[in-house]
Coordinates of C-alpha atoms in Angstrom, one line a residue:
M17 CA -12.4 -40.2 -25.0
Q18 CA -13.8 -38.1 -27.9
V19 CA -17.0 -37.4 -25.8
K20 CA -14.8 -36.4 -22.8
S21 CA -12.7 -34.2 -25.0
A22 CA -15.7 -32.5 -26.5
L23 CA -17.2 -31.9 -23.1
S24 CA -13.9 -30.5 -21.9
S25 CA -13.7 -28.2 -24.9
E26 CA -17.2 -27.0 -24.4
A27 CA -16.6 -26.3 -20.7
E28 CA -13.5 -24.3 -21.5
A29 CA -15.3 -22.3 -24.2
S30 CA -18.1 -21.6 -21.7
G31 CA -15.6 -20.5 -19.1
E32 CA -13.9 -18.2 -21.6
Q33 CA -17.3 -16.7 -22.6
K34 CA -18.2 -16.2 -19.0
A35 CA -14.9 -14.4 -18.3
G36 CA -15.3 -12.3 -21.4
T37 CA -18.8 -11.3 -20.4
T38 CA -17.7 -10.4 -16.9
G39 CA -14.9 -8.3 -18.3
A40 CA -17.3 -6.5 -20.7
D41 CA -19.8 -5.9 -17.9
I42 CA -17.1 -4.4 -15.7
R43 CA -15.9 -2.2 -18.5
Q44 CA -19.5 -1.0 -19.1
A45 CA -20.0 -0.1 -15.5
L46 CA -16.6 1.8 -15.3
L47 CA -17.5 3.8 -18.4
H48 CA -21.2 4.5 -18.0
G49 CA -22.3 3.5 -14.5
P50 CA -23.1 6.1 -11.7
I51 CA -19.8 7.3 -10.3
L52 CA -20.2 7.0 -6.6
P53 CA -21.9 3.6 -6.5
T54 CA -19.4 2.2 -9.0
L55 CA -16.5 3.6 -7.0
L56 CA -17.9 2.1 -3.8
K57 CA -18.4 -1.3 -5.5
L58 CA -14.8 -1.3 -6.5
A59 CA -13.4 0.2 -3.3
V60 CA -15.3 -1.6 -0.5
P61 CA -14.0 -5.2 -1.1
T62 CA -10.4 -4.0 -1.3
T63 CA -10.8 -1.6 1.6
V64 CA -12.5 -4.1 3.9
V65 CA -9.9 -6.7 3.3
L66 CA -6.9 -4.4 3.6
V67 CA -8.2 -3.0 6.8
A68 CA -8.6 -6.6 8.1
Q69 CA -5.0 -7.2 7.0
S70 CA -3.9 -4.0 8.8
F71 CA -5.6 -5.2 11.9
V72 CA -3.6 -8.3 11.6
G73 CA -0.5 -6.1 11.7
V74 CA -1.9 -4.4 14.8
A75 CA -2.5 -7.8 16.3
E76 CA 1.0 -8.8 15.6
T77 CA 2.3 -5.6 17.3
W78 CA 0.1 -6.5 20.3
Y79 CA 1.6 -10.0 20.3
V80 CA 5.2 -8.6 20.1
S81 CA 4.4 -6.2 23.0
F82 CA 4.4 -9.2 25.3
L83 CA 8.1 -9.7 24.4
G84 CA 9.0 -6.4 26.1
T85 CA 9.8 -2.7 25.2
D86 CA 13.0 -3.6 23.3
A87 CA 11.0 -5.9 20.9
L88 CA 8.3 -3.3 20.5
A89 CA 10.9 -0.6 19.7
G90 CA 12.6 -3.1 17.3
V91 CA 9.4 -3.6 15.3
S92 CA 8.8 0.2 15.3
L93 CA 12.2 0.6 13.6
V94 CA 11.5 -2.0 10.9
F95 CA 7.9 -1.1 10.3
P96 CA 8.6 2.0 8.2
I97 CA 11.0 0.0 6.0
F98 CA 8.4 -2.8 5.5
M99 CA 5.7 -0.2 4.7
L100 CA 8.1 1.4 2.2
M101 CA 8.2 -1.9 0.3
T102 CA 4.4 -2.3 0.7
M103 CA 3.7 1.1 -0.8
M104 CA 6.2 0.8 -3.6
S105 CA 4.7 -2.6 -4.6
N106 CA 1.1 -1.6 -4.2
G107 CA 1.0 2.1 -4.8
G108 CA 4.3 2.6 -6.7
I109 CA 5.1 0.0 -9.4
G110 CA 1.7 -1.6 -8.6
S111 CA 0.0 1.6 -9.6
G112 CA 2.0 1.6 -12.9
V113 CA 0.7 -2.0 -13.5
A114 CA -2.9 -1.1 -12.6
S115 CA -2.8 2.1 -14.7
A116 CA -1.4 0.3 -17.8
V117 CA -3.9 -2.5 -17.5
A118 CA -6.9 -0.1 -17.0
R119 CA -5.9 2.0 -20.0
A120 CA -5.5 -1.1 -22.1
V121 CA -8.9 -2.4 -21.0
G122 CA -10.5 1.0 -21.7
A123 CA -9.0 1.0 -25.2
H124 CA -10.0 -2.6 -26.0
R125 CA -6.4 -3.8 -26.1
S126 CA -7.0 -7.2 -24.4
Q127 CA -3.8 -8.8 -25.6
D128 CA -1.7 -6.1 -24.0
A129 CA -3.7 -6.4 -20.8
D130 CA -2.8 -10.1 -20.6
A131 CA 0.8 -9.5 -21.5
L132 CA 1.1 -6.9 -18.7
V133 CA 0.3 -9.7 -16.2
W134 CA 3.5 -11.6 -17.2
H135 CA 5.5 -8.4 -17.1
A136 CA 4.2 -7.8 -13.6
V137 CA 5.4 -11.3 -12.5
V138 CA 8.9 -10.7 -13.9
M139 CA 9.2 -7.3 -12.3
G140 CA 8.0 -8.8 -9.0
V141 CA 10.7 -11.4 -8.9
G142 CA 13.4 -9.0 -9.7
L143 CA 12.3 -6.2 -7.3
G144 CA 11.7 -8.8 -4.5
L145 CA 15.2 -10.1 -4.8
V146 CA 16.6 -6.6 -4.6
S147 CA 14.5 -5.8 -1.5
T148 CA 15.7 -8.9 0.3
L149 CA 19.4 -8.1 -0.4
L150 CA 19.1 -4.5 0.6
A151 CA 17.4 -5.4 3.9
W152 CA 19.9 -8.1 4.8
L153 CA 23.0 -6.0 3.8
G154 CA 21.9 -2.6 4.9
G155 CA 19.4 -3.2 7.6
P156 CA 21.7 -3.2 10.7
A157 CA 23.3 0.1 9.8
L158 CA 20.0 1.7 9.0
Y159 CA 18.3 0.7 12.2
R160 CA 21.4 1.8 14.2
A161 CA 21.2 5.2 12.4
L162 CA 17.5 5.5 13.3
G163 CA 18.4 5.2 17.0
G164 CA 18.3 1.5 17.6
E165 CA 20.8 0.2 20.1
A166 CA 21.4 -2.7 22.4
G167 CA 18.3 -5.0 22.7
A168 CA 16.1 -2.9 20.4
L169 CA 18.7 -3.0 17.6
D170 CA 19.1 -6.8 18.0
A171 CA 15.3 -7.3 17.9
A172 CA 15.0 -5.0 14.8
V173 CA 17.7 -6.9 12.9
E174 CA 16.3 -10.3 13.7
Y175 CA 12.8 -9.4 12.8
S176 CA 13.9 -7.7 9.6
N177 CA 16.0 -10.6 8.4
Y178 CA 13.1 -13.0 8.6
L179 CA 10.5 -10.6 7.4
F180 CA 12.3 -9.7 4.2
L181 CA 13.1 -13.3 3.5
G182 CA 9.7 -13.4 1.8
A183 CA 10.1 -10.3 -0.3
I184 CA 9.8 -12.1 -3.7
P185 CA 6.4 -13.6 -3.1
F186 CA 5.4 -10.3 -1.4
W187 CA 6.1 -8.3 -4.6
V188 CA 4.6 -10.9 -6.9
V189 CA 1.3 -11.0 -4.9
N190 CA 1.0 -7.2 -4.8
L191 CA 1.8 -6.7 -8.5
L192 CA -0.7 -9.4 -9.6
A193 CA -3.3 -7.9 -7.3
A194 CA -2.7 -4.5 -9.0
A195 CA -3.1 -6.0 -12.4
L196 CA -6.5 -7.5 -11.4
R197 CA -7.7 -4.3 -9.9
G198 CA -6.7 -2.4 -13.0
A199 CA -9.0 -4.7 -14.9
G200 CA -11.8 -4.0 -12.4
N201 CA -11.5 -7.4 -10.7
V202 CA -11.3 -6.4 -7.0
K203 CA -13.0 -9.5 -5.5
L204 CA -10.3 -12.1 -6.3
P205 CA -7.3 -10.3 -4.6
A206 CA -9.6 -9.3 -1.8
K207 CA -10.6 -13.0 -1.1
V208 CA -6.9 -14.1 -1.2
T209 CA -5.9 -11.4 1.2
L210 CA -8.8 -12.0 3.6
A211 CA -8.2 -15.8 3.7
G212 CA -4.5 -15.2 4.3
A213 CA -5.1 -12.6 7.1
T214 CA -7.4 -15.0 8.9
V215 CA -4.8 -17.7 8.8
L216 CA -2.1 -15.2 9.8
V217 CA -3.9 -14.3 13.0
V218 CA -3.5 -17.9 14.2
I219 CA 0.0 -18.7 12.7
S220 CA 1.7 -15.6 14.1
P221 CA 1.2 -16.2 17.8
A222 CA 1.9 -19.9 17.4
L223 CA 5.3 -19.1 15.9
I224 CA 6.1 -16.2 18.3
F225 CA 5.1 -18.0 21.5
G226 CA 5.2 -21.6 20.5
V227 CA 2.4 -24.2 20.6
G228 CA 2.6 -28.0 20.8
P229 CA 5.7 -29.2 19.0
L230 CA 6.4 -25.7 17.6
P231 CA 9.2 -23.9 19.5
A232 CA 8.8 -20.3 20.6
L233 CA 10.6 -18.3 17.9
G234 CA 10.0 -14.9 19.5
I235 CA 10.2 -11.9 17.2
A236 CA 11.5 -14.0 14.4
G237 CA 8.2 -15.9 14.4
A238 CA 6.3 -12.7 13.5
G239 CA 8.4 -12.3 10.4
L240 CA 8.2 -15.9 9.4
A241 CA 4.4 -16.0 9.7
M242 CA 4.2 -13.1 7.2
D243 CA 6.5 -15.0 4.8
L244 CA 4.3 -18.1 4.9
F245 CA 1.2 -16.0 4.1
Y246 CA 2.7 -14.3 1.0
L247 CA 4.2 -17.5 -0.3
G248 CA 0.9 -19.3 -0.2
A249 CA -0.9 -16.3 -1.7
A250 CA 1.6 -16.0 -4.6
L251 CA 1.3 -19.7 -5.5
W252 CA -2.5 -19.6 -5.5
L253 CA -2.7 -16.4 -7.6
L254 CA -0.2 -17.7 -10.2
K255 CA -2.1 -20.9 -10.6
H256 CA -5.5 -19.2 -10.8
L257 CA -4.4 -16.6 -13.4
A258 CA -2.7 -19.3 -15.5
S259 CA -5.9 -21.3 -15.6
G260 CA -7.7 -18.5 -17.6
R261 CA -10.7 -18.3 -15.2
T262 CA -10.4 -14.5 -14.9
S263 CA -10.7 -11.7 -17.5
L264 CA -6.9 -11.6 -17.4
R265 CA -4.7 -14.6 -18.3
L266 CA -1.1 -15.3 -17.2
S267 CA 1.2 -17.0 -19.7
P268 CA 4.9 -16.6 -20.5
A269 CA 5.4 -13.9 -23.1
R270 CA 8.2 -12.0 -24.7
L271 CA 9.1 -8.9 -22.7
E272 CA 8.2 -5.8 -24.7
G273 CA 9.9 -2.4 -24.2
R274 CA 6.7 -0.5 -24.9
L275 CA 4.8 -2.3 -22.1
V276 CA 7.6 -2.0 -19.7
R277 CA 7.7 1.8 -20.4
D278 CA 3.9 2.0 -20.0
I279 CA 4.3 0.5 -16.5
L280 CA 7.3 2.5 -15.5
R281 CA 6.2 5.9 -16.8
V282 CA 3.6 5.8 -14.0
G283 CA 5.3 3.3 -11.7
L284 CA 8.7 5.0 -11.3
P285 CA 7.5 8.5 -10.3
T286 CA 4.8 6.9 -8.2
A287 CA 7.4 4.7 -6.5
F288 CA 9.3 7.8 -5.7
S289 CA 6.1 9.2 -4.3
A290 CA 5.8 6.0 -2.2
V291 CA 9.4 6.5 -1.0
Q292 CA 8.7 10.0 0.1
P293 CA 6.2 9.4 3.0
N294 CA 8.1 6.4 4.2
L295 CA 11.4 8.2 4.0
T296 CA 9.7 11.0 6.0
V297 CA 8.6 8.5 8.6
I298 CA 12.0 7.0 8.7
V299 CA 13.7 10.4 9.3
V300 CA 11.0 11.4 11.8
T301 CA 11.5 8.1 13.6
G302 CA 15.2 8.9 13.8
A303 CA 14.5 12.3 15.2
V304 CA 12.1 10.8 17.8
G305 CA 14.8 8.3 18.7
L306 CA 16.9 11.1 20.0
F307 CA 14.4 11.4 22.9
G308 CA 14.9 7.8 24.1
V309 CA 13.4 4.3 23.6
E310 CA 10.1 5.2 25.4
A311 CA 9.5 8.1 23.0
L312 CA 10.4 5.8 20.1
A313 CA 7.9 3.2 21.2
G314 CA 5.2 5.7 21.8
Y315 CA 5.6 7.4 18.5
G316 CA 5.8 4.0 16.8
I317 CA 2.4 2.9 18.1
A318 CA 0.8 6.3 17.5
S319 CA 2.1 6.6 13.9
R320 CA 1.0 3.1 13.1
L321 CA -2.5 4.6 12.9
D322 CA -1.3 6.7 10.0
Y323 CA -0.5 3.4 8.2
L324 CA -3.9 2.0 9.2
L325 CA -5.4 4.9 7.1
V326 CA -3.4 3.7 4.1
P327 CA -5.6 0.6 3.4
L328 CA -8.7 2.8 3.6
L329 CA -7.3 5.3 1.2
F330 CA -5.6 2.6 -0.9
G331 CA -8.9 0.8 -1.5
L332 CA -10.6 4.0 -2.5
G333 CA -7.5 5.3 -4.5
T334 CA -7.2 2.1 -6.6
A335 CA -10.9 2.3 -7.4
V336 CA -10.4 5.9 -8.5
L337 CA -7.3 4.9 -10.5
T338 CA -9.2 2.1 -12.3
M339 CA -12.2 4.2 -13.2
V340 CA -10.1 7.2 -14.2
G341 CA -7.7 5.1 -16.3
T342 CA -10.5 3.2 -18.0
N343 CA -12.3 6.4 -18.9
A344 CA -9.1 8.1 -20.0
G345 CA -8.3 5.2 -22.2
A346 CA -11.8 5.5 -23.7
G347 CA -11.4 9.3 -24.2
Q348 CA -13.9 10.3 -21.5
L349 CA -11.7 12.8 -19.8
E350 CA -14.5 14.8 -18.1
R351 CA -16.0 11.7 -16.5
A352 CA -12.5 10.9 -15.3
R353 CA -12.1 14.3 -13.7
R354 CA -15.5 14.0 -11.9
T355 CA -14.6 10.6 -10.6
A356 CA -11.3 12.0 -9.1
W357 CA -13.1 14.7 -7.1
V358 CA -15.9 12.4 -5.9
G359 CA -13.2 10.0 -4.6
A360 CA -11.1 12.7 -3.1
W361 CA -13.9 14.3 -1.0
L362 CA -14.9 10.8 0.1
G363 CA -11.4 10.2 1.3
F364 CA -11.2 13.5 3.0
G365 CA -14.4 12.9 5.0
V366 CA -13.5 9.4 6.2
T367 CA -10.0 10.2 7.3
S368 CA -11.1 13.5 8.9
A369 CA -13.6 11.7 11.1
I370 CA -11.0 9.2 12.3
G371 CA -8.5 11.9 13.0
L372 CA -10.8 14.0 15.1
V373 CA -11.8 11.0 17.2
V374 CA -8.3 10.0 18.1
A375 CA -7.2 13.6 18.6
V376 CA -9.8 14.0 21.2
A377 CA -9.4 10.5 22.8
P378 CA -5.9 9.2 21.9
G379 CA -6.1 6.5 24.6
L380 CA -8.7 4.7 22.5
W381 CA -5.8 3.7 20.3
L382 CA -2.7 3.8 22.5
H383 CA -4.1 1.7 25.3
L384 CA -4.3 -1.2 22.9
F385 CA -0.5 -1.5 23.0
S386 CA 0.9 -0.1 26.3
Q387 CA 0.0 1.2 29.7
D388 CA 3.4 2.7 30.4
P389 CA 3.0 6.5 31.0
A390 CA 6.4 7.1 29.5
V391 CA 5.3 5.4 26.3
L392 CA 1.8 6.9 26.2
A393 CA 2.8 10.5 26.6
P394 CA 4.7 11.0 23.3
G395 CA 2.1 8.9 21.5
A396 CA -0.8 11.1 22.8
L397 CA 1.1 14.2 21.9
Y398 CA 1.5 13.0 18.3
L399 CA -2.1 12.2 17.8
R400 CA -3.4 15.4 19.3
I401 CA -1.1 17.5 17.0
V402 CA -1.2 15.4 13.8
A403 CA -4.5 13.5 13.7
P404 CA -6.7 16.6 13.1
F405 CA -5.0 16.9 9.7
Y406 CA -5.6 13.4 8.5
G407 CA -8.4 14.6 6.2
L408 CA -5.8 16.5 4.1
L409 CA -3.8 13.3 3.8
G410 CA -6.9 11.6 2.4
L411 CA -7.6 14.4 -0.1
G412 CA -4.1 14.5 -1.5
F413 CA -3.7 10.7 -1.5
V414 CA -6.8 10.0 -3.6
L415 CA -6.0 12.8 -6.0
G416 CA -2.6 11.3 -6.4
F417 CA -4.1 8.0 -7.5
A418 CA -6.4 9.8 -9.9
S419 CA -3.3 11.4 -11.6
Q420 CA -1.8 7.9 -12.0
G421 CA -4.9 6.8 -13.9
V422 CA -4.2 9.4 -16.6
A423 CA -0.4 8.9 -16.4
R424 CA 0.3 12.5 -15.2
V425 CA 2.0 12.2 -11.8
F426 CA 4.3 15.2 -11.8
W427 CA 2.4 17.5 -9.4
P428 CA 1.5 14.8 -6.8
V429 CA 5.3 14.0 -6.8
V430 CA 5.9 17.8 -6.1
G431 CA 3.4 17.7 -3.3
G432 CA 5.0 14.6 -1.8
T433 CA 8.4 16.3 -2.1
A434 CA 7.1 19.4 -0.2
R435 CA 5.7 17.1 2.5
M436 CA 9.0 15.3 2.9
L437 CA 11.1 18.5 3.0
I438 CA 8.9 20.0 5.7
A439 CA 8.4 17.0 7.9
A440 CA 11.7 15.2 7.5
G441 CA 14.0 17.9 6.5
L442 CA 12.9 20.8 8.7
G443 CA 11.8 18.4 11.4
W444 CA 15.3 16.8 11.7
L445 CA 17.0 20.1 11.6
A446 CA 14.7 21.5 14.3
V447 CA 15.4 18.7 16.6
S448 CA 19.1 17.8 15.9
H449 CA 20.5 21.4 15.4
F450 CA 18.1 23.7 17.1
G451 CA 17.1 21.7 20.1
A452 CA 13.4 21.7 19.4
G453 CA 11.1 19.3 21.3
L454 CA 8.6 16.8 20.2
P455 CA 5.7 19.3 19.9
T456 CA 7.6 21.3 17.2
L457 CA 8.6 18.1 15.4
F458 CA 5.0 16.9 15.3
A459 CA 3.7 20.4 14.3
L460 CA 6.0 20.3 11.3
V461 CA 4.5 16.8 10.4
S462 CA 1.1 18.5 10.3
A463 CA 2.3 21.4 8.2
A464 CA 3.7 18.9 5.8
L465 CA 0.2 17.4 5.3
V466 CA -1.2 20.9 4.6
A467 CA 1.4 21.5 1.9
F468 CA 0.9 18.0 0.3
A469 CA -2.9 18.5 0.0
A470 CA -2.5 22.1 -1.2
V471 CA -0.1 21.3 -4.1
T472 CA -2.1 18.3 -5.4
S473 CA -5.5 20.1 -5.1
V474 CA -4.4 23.3 -6.8
A475 CA -2.8 21.3 -9.7
T476 CA -6.0 19.4 -10.2
L477 CA -8.2 22.5 -10.1
A478 CA -5.9 24.3 -12.5
G479 CA -6.2 21.6 -15.1
A480 CA -2.6 20.4 -15.0
I481 CA -3.7 16.8 -14.6
F482 CA -6.9 16.3 -16.5
R483 CA -6.2 17.9 -19.9
E484 CA -6.2 16.7 -23.5
G485 CA -3.0 15.7 -25.2
P486 CA -0.5 12.9 -25.0
R487 CA 0.1 11.1 -21.7

């Protein structure tokens, strides 16, 4: 027994030393490694896996399309709400967690970094419960206000109720993944997501259409499949982090106001920033709904490409946030600023290329979901008008993540507000009060992207974000 105990203690010490060495190596690369290769090393695993996960969402939409136009329109109504929760947990409160962890790592505050993991779990449980209750209680009225009626409304409510049943594990997974990314550990959350996405591709059609003893659950099966994925991912991450096999360790701790404030001073305004584009999409969806169910379905499948850009930009943005936050914590502000611009121009280039391709050939995307001319026409119109401006979305998005790294998010919030007011505010007024058509509505969505990128870029160039002083 003594020999076994000694061997066990030695193994634990070896594991801790290995984790510590790995954490030190990551920190060294973030502070002193070449910027572009280090960014890519951080961004590629997250981006590849999130793109794979997004394609799972695309596959799910394809599965649902076999249930008919009402089901497709119902998913289109719910999707912006689900993406709102996704962006608030990943890019909102999640960014607050990642920023706090990155700055703690950069400043050699390892105990704070570990404590922030427990704070993330507690927040995830609370925010997940709130998300479930809001969706169950307010979903029907919201989907009706967005233009859902008859079969499309019934499908939206059924899908939403099952989907948001898993909001608690959803929030916990995303906040834990944010904490790991803040510490420079991008491989672990990437592996969990990739494994889950692979399983989801099989589970989703099985639950939707039925297989063997499993009954066909229809659109409810699509929501339930997502719940099962996040429940499994949450349990695995919690167990792994509690084992101490990573540079961060999960263990119950006393909640501290200073750590909560450190998360929320970035997380709350960034959550508001996450609300803005989704609120914009929700209002634009409502405006499009005034033109009928076919226009709603066409816009839904076209604008889903906008959301497919988010994983590309999110992977790059979180890499920028981690590098910027770690360097800011270590007092290397100039390196943080250079990192922000390298990432921003990379985001601009990638999203510009995608936007130009689908603007020229919208059928490459739209034909994956429908062959109905009444559905394809509004979808093609949207891509031809909006997609050429995707590069500006990429530029502003990544600069916004850089601002989160230094805990100065005011100007990106202003840029997001300008985007929301132009696309949602002016767009809704143009359609509902002045009788404008879809071309005018989509042109205002493009103008909103121009304003978003302009505000964020000018603020960064003017030194409003990367400057000395308290954050």
